[in-house]
Coordinates of C-alpha atoms in Angstrom, one line a residue:
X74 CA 10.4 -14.8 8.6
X75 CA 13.1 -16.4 10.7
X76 CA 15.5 -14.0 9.7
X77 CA 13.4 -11.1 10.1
X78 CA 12.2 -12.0 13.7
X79 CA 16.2 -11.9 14.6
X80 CA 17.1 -9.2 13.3
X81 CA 17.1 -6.5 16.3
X82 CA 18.8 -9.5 18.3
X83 CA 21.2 -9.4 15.9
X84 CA 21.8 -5.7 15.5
X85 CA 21.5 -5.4 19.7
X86 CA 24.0 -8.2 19.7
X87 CA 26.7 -6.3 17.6
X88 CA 26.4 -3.0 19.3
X89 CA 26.8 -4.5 22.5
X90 CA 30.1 -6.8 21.6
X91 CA 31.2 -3.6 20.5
X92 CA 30.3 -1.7 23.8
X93 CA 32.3 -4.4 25.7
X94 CA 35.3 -4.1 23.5
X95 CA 35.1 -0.1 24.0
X96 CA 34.5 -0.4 27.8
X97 CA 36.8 -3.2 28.6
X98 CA 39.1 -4.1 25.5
X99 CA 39.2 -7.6 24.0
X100 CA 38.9 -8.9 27.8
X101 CA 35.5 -7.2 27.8
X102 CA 34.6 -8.3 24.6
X103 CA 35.3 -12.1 25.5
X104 CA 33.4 -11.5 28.6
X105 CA 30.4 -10.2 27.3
X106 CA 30.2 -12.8 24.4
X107 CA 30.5 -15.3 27.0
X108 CA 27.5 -14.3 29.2
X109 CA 25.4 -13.7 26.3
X110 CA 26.1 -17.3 25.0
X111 CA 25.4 -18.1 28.8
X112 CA 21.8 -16.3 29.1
X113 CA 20.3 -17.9 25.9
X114 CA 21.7 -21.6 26.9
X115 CA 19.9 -21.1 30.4
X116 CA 17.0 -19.9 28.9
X117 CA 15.3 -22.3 26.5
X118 CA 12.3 -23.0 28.7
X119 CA 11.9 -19.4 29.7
X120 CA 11.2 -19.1 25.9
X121 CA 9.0 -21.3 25.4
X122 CA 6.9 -20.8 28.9
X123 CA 6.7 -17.2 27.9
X124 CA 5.5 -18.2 24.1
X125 CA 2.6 -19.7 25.5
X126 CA 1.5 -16.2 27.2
X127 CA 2.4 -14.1 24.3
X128 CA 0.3 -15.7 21.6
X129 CA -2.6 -14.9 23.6
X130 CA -1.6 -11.6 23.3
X131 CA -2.8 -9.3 20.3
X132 CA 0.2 -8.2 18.1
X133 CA 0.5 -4.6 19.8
X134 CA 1.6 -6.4 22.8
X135 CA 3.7 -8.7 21.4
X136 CA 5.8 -5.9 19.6
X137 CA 5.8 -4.1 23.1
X138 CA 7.4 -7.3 24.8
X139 CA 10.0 -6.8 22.3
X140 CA 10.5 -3.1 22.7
X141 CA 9.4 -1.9 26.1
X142 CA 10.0 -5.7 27.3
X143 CA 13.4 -5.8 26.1
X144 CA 14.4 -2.4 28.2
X145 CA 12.8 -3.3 31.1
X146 CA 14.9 -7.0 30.9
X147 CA 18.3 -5.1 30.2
X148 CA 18.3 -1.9 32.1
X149 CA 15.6 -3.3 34.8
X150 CA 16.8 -6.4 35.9
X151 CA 20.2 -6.5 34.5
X152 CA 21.3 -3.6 35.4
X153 CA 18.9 -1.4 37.9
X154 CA 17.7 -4.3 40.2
X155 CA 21.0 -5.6 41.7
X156 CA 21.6 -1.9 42.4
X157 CA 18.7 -1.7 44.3
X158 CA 18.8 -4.7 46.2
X159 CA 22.6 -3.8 47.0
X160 CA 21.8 -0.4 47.9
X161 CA 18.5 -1.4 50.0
X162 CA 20.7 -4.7 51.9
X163 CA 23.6 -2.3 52.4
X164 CA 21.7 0.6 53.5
X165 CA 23.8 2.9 50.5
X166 CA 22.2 5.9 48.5
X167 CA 21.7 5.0 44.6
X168 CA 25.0 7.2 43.9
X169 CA 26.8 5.2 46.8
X170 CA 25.4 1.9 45.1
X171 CA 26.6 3.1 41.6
X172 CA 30.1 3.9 42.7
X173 CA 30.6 0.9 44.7
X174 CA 29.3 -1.4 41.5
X175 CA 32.2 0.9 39.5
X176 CA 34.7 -0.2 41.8
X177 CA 36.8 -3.3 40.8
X178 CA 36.8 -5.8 43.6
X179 CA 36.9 -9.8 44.3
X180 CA 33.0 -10.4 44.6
X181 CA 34.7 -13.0 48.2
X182 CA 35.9 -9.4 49.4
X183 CA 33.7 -8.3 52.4
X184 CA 32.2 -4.5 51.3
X185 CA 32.4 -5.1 47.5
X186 CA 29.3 -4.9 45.3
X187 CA 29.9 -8.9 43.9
X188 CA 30.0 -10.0 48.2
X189 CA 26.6 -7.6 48.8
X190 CA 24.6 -8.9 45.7
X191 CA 26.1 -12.2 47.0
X192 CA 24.7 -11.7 50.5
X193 CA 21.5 -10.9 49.2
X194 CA 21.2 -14.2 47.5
X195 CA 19.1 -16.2 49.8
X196 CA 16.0 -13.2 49.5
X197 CA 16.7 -12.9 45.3
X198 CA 16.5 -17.1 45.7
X199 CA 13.3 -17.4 48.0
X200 CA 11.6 -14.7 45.7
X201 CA 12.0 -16.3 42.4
X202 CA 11.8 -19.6 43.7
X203 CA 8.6 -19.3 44.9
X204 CA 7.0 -17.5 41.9
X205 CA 8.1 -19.9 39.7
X206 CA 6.9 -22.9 42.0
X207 CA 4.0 -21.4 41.8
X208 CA 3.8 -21.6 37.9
X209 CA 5.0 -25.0 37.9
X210 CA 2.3 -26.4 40.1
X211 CA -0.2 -24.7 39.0
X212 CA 0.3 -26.3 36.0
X213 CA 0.9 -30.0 37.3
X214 CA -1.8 -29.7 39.4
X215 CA -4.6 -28.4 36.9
X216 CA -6.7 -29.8 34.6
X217 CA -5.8 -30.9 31.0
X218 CA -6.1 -33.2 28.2
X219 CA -2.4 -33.6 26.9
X220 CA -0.5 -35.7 29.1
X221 CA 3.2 -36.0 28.5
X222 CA 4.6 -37.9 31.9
X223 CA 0.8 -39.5 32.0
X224 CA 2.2 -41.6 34.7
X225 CA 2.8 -38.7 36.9
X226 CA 0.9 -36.1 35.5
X227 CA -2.4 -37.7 35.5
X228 CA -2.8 -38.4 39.3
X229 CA -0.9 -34.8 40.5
X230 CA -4.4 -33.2 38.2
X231 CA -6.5 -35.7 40.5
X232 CA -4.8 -34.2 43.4
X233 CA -4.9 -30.9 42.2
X234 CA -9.0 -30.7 42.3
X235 CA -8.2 -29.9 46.1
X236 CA -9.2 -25.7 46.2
X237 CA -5.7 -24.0 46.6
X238 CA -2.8 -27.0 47.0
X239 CA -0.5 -24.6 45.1
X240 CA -0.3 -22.2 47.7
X241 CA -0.5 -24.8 50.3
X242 CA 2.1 -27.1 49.0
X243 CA 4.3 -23.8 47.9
X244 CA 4.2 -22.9 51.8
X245 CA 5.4 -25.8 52.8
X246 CA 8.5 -26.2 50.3
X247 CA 9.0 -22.8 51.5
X248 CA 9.2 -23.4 55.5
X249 CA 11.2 -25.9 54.5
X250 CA 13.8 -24.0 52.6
X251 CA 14.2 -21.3 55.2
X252 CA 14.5 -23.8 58.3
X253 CA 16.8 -26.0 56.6
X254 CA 18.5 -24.4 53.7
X255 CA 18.5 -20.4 54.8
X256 CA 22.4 -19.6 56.2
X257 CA 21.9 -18.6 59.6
X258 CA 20.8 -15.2 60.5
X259 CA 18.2 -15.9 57.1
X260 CA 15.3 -17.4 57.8
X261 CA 12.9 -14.5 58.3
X262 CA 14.1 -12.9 55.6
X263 CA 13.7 -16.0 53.3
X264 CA 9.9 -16.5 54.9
X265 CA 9.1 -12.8 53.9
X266 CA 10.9 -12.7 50.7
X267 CA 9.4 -16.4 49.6
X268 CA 6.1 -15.3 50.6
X269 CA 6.4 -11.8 48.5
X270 CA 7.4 -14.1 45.4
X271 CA 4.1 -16.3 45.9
X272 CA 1.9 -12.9 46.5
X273 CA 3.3 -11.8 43.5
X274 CA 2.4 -14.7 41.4
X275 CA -1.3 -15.1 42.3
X276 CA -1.5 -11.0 42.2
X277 CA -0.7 -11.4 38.8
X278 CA -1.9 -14.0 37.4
X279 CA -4.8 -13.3 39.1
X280 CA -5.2 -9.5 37.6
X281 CA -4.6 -11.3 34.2
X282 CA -7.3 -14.0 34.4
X283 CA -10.0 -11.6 35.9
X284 CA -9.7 -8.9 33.0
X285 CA -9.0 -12.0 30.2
X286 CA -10.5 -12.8 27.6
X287 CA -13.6 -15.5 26.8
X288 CA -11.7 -18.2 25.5
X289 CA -15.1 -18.7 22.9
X290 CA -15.3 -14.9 21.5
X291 CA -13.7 -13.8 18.2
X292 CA -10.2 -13.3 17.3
X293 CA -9.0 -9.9 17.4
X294 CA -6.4 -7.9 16.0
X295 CA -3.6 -5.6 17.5
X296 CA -6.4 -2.6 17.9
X297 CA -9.0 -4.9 19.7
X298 CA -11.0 -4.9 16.5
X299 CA -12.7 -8.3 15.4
X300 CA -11.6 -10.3 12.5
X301 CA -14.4 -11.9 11.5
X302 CA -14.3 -15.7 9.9
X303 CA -11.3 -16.1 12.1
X304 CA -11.6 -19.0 15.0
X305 CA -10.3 -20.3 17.7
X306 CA -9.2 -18.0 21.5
X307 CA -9.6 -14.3 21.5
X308 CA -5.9 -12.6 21.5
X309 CA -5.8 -10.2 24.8
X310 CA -6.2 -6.7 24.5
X311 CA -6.3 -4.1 26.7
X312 CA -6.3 -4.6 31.0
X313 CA -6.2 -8.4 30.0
X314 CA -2.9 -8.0 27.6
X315 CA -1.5 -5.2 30.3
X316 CA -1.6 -8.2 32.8
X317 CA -0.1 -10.6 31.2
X318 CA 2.8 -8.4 29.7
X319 CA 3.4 -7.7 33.5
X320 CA 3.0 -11.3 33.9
X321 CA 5.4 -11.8 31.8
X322 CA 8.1 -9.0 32.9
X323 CA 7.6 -11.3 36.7
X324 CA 8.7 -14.3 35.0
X325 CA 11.3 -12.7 33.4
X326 CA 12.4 -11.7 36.1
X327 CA 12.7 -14.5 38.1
X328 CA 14.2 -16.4 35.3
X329 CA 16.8 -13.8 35.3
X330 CA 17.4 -13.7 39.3
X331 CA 20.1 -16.5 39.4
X332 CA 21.8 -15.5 35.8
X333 CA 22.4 -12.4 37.4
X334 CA 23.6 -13.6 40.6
X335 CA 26.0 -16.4 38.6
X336 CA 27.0 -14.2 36.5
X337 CA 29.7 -13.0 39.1
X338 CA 31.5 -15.8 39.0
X339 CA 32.7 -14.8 35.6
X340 CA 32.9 -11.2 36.5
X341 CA 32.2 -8.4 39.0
X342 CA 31.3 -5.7 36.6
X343 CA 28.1 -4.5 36.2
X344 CA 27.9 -3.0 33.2
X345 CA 30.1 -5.8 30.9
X346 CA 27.2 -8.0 33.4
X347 CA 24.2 -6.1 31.9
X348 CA 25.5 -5.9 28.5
X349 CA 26.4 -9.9 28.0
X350 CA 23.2 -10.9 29.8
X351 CA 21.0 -8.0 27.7
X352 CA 22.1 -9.5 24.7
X353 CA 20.7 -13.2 25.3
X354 CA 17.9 -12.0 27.0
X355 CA 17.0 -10.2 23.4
X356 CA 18.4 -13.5 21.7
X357 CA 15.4 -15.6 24.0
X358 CA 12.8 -12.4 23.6
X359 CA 13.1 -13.2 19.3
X360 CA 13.1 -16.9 20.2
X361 CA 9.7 -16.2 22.1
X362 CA 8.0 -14.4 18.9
X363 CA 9.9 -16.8 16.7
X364 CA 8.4 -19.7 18.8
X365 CA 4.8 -18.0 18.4
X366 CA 4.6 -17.2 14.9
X367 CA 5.8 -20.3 14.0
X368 CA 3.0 -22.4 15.9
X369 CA 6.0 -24.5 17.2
X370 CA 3.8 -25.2 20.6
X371 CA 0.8 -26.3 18.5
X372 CA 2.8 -28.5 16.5
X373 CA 5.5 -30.0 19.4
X374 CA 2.8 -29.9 21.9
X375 CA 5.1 -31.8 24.7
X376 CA 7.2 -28.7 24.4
X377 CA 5.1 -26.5 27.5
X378 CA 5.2 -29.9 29.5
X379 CA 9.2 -29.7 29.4
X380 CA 9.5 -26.5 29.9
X381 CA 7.7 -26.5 33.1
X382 CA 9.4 -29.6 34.2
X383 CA 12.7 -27.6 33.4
X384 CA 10.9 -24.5 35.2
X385 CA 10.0 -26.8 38.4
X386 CA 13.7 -28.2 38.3
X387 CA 15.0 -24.8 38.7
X388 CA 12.8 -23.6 41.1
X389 CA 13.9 -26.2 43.0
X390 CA 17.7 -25.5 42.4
X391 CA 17.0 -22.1 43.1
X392 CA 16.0 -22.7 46.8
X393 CA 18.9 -25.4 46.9
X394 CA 21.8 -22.6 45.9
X395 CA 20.4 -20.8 49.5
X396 CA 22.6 -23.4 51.1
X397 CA 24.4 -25.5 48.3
X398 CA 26.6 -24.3 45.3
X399 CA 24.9 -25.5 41.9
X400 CA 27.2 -24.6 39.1
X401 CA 24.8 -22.8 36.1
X402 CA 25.8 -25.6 33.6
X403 CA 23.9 -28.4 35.9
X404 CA 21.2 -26.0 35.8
X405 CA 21.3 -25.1 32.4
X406 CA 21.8 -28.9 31.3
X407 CA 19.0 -29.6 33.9
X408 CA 16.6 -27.2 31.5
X409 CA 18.1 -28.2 28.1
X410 CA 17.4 -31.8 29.3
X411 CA 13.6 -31.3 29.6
X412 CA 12.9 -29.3 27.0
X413 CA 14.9 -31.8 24.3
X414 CA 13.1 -35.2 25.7
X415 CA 9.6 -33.1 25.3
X416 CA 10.9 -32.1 22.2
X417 CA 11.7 -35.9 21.0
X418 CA 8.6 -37.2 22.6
X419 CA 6.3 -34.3 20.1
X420 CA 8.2 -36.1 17.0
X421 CA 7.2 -39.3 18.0
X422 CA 3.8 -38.5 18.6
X423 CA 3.6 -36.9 15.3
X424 CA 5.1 -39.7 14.0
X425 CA 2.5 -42.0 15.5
X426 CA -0.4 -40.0 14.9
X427 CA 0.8 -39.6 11.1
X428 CA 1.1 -43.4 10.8
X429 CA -2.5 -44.4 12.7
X430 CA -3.9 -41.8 9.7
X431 CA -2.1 -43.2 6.7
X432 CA -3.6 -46.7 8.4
X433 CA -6.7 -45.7 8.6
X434 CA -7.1 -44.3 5.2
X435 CA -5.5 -47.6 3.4
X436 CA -7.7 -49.5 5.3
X437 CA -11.0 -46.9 5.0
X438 CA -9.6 -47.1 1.1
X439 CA -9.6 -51.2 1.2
X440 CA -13.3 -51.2 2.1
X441 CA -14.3 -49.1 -0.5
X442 CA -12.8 -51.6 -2.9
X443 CA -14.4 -54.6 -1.3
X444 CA -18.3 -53.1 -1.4
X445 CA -17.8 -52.1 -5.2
X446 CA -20.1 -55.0 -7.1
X447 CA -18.1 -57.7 -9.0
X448 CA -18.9 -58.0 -12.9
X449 CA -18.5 -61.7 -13.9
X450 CA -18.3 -62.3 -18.0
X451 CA -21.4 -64.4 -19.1
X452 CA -20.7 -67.2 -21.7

């Protein structure tokens, strides 16, 4: 099953190694190779985060987040966005924006499409960074009754019974980034854009949870049909799967904001950009379905704690990069980091629970032997 949920990664993956070396030779080839091994380090937690959204999500939708998903990732964010927001920032028509991407240039050169997308940085950072704030304390601060860091998690979900300290806590962080991290000339476009990112994430997630699912109905297939003697959640279909596969294109997105951005200081060229990153966003799309089908998150269930620790981290480092330069191997380590100690920490409980059973049953197995009546040989 493993090999069969790879398989379009791996097929995606050869055409596009062989795109680069048509388009730029073995130079392109290396380059592309690189930033696809570069995309699916980064993005560990970005698998598993979206895991836990896709297997509520019937198995229509989950073959669409590989198909219609996977475009939008490559040729949407990859590819189209940074167009756009060079185009929009530089006031340019689309062709203008397309021939100026075309152009080789050193992204440090004033006028070239690497120094625009650059310039744009601190609105792409405020964006994302707030949207995935968001998800990360909405998550610390609800309700639950897995605890993995119990000594911190446990009072942040006291805290969090205060009505909306998300969005409160997620303005202030924000203020707070644009007054002392924006570069001058910034700050109103940081407030606007960090304030779109944190509309965005309650719009929604908010569309998603008003058209989901009763977590106590029946299962249901890809065609919203009931499968009767089947328990546990209802899969979402329809508005409610619609939702959260848009859901799930925003947090793509923002994932993908400053692996985009980084990814000029390998190279300037957009397509050998959006080739090398489309291939590991496919790699971490098969990871997510992998992840699902394999009930990995039921089994390892510290795994969603560390990735949105990891997802916190780099919301944090994304507002950071505004002002400071974070090299993408601290924040891929950063990421990797979580997601290996929640990893470790799901063995152990495992480990635990599996002893406290085999205890219990020698010792439920003990008592049986003690009540049986003792037979004593008369003389």
């Amino acid at each position: 099953m493993s090999m069969k949920t790879f398989t379009w990664s791996f097929v995606v993956a050869a055409v596009g190694l062989v795109l680069g070396y048509l388009y730029g030779g073995p130079t392109g080839l290396a380059v592309v190779a690189i930033l696809a091994v570069l995309e699916i380090s980064l993005s560990f937690d970005n698998a598993v985060v979206n895991a836990t959204v896709l297997a509520r999500m019937a198995p229509f939708w989950q073959k669409l987040f590989l198909t219609v998903g996977i475009a939008i990732a490559v040729f949407g964010m990859r590819l189209l966005f940074p167009l756009i927001v060079v185009g929009v920032t530089a006031h340019l028509s689309p062709a203008d924006a397309v021939r100026l991407a075309l152009e080789k240039g050193d992204p440090d050169t004033a006028g070239t499409y690497g120094y625009l997308l650059n310039d744009a940085h601190p609105a792409i950072a405020a964006f994302g960074g707030m949207f995935l704030l968001m998800l990360f304390l909405d998550f610390v601060f609800g309700e639950r009754e897995i605890h993995w860091l119990s000594w911190l998690e446990r009072p942040l979900a006291r805290i969090g019974k205060l009505d909306q300290l998300s969005a409160v806590v997620a303005l202030i962080v924000l203020c707070a980034a644009a007054y002392g991290l924006a570069p001058e000339g910034k700050t109103a476009t940081v407030l606007v854009s960090g304030v779109l990112g944190l509309v965005s994430f309650v719009l929604v997630n908010g569309l998603g949870e008003l058209f989901n699912v009763d977590e106590g109905d029946e299962d249901s297939d890809g065609d919203g049909q009931q499968r009767s003697g089947v328990a546990g959640p209802a899969l979402a279909v329809g508005k409610a799967a619609f939702f959260l596969f848009l859901y799930l294109e925003f947090l793509d997105a923002s994932f993908s904001f400053d692996g985009v951005v980084g990814a000029f200081a390998i190279t300037s060229d957009p397509v050998i950009i959006a080739i090398g990153l489309g291939i590991g966003a496919m790699f971490i799309r098969s990871l997510t379905v992998f992840l699902v089908k394999k009930g990995t998150l039921s089994e390892y269930v510290y795994l969603e704690h560390g990735a949105l620790w990891a997802i916190g981290a780099l919301a944090t480092l994304l507002l950071l990069t505004m002002k400071y330069e974070v090299p993408e191997v601290v924040i891929g380590l950063i990421g990797v980091g979580f997601i290996v100690a929640a990893l470790i920490s799901s063995i152990l409980r495992n480990r635990s629970i599996m002893r406290d059973a085999t205890a219990a049953l020698a010792d439920a197995d003990r008592g049986e032997a003690s009540d049986e009546p003792a037979f004593t040989e008369s003389r």
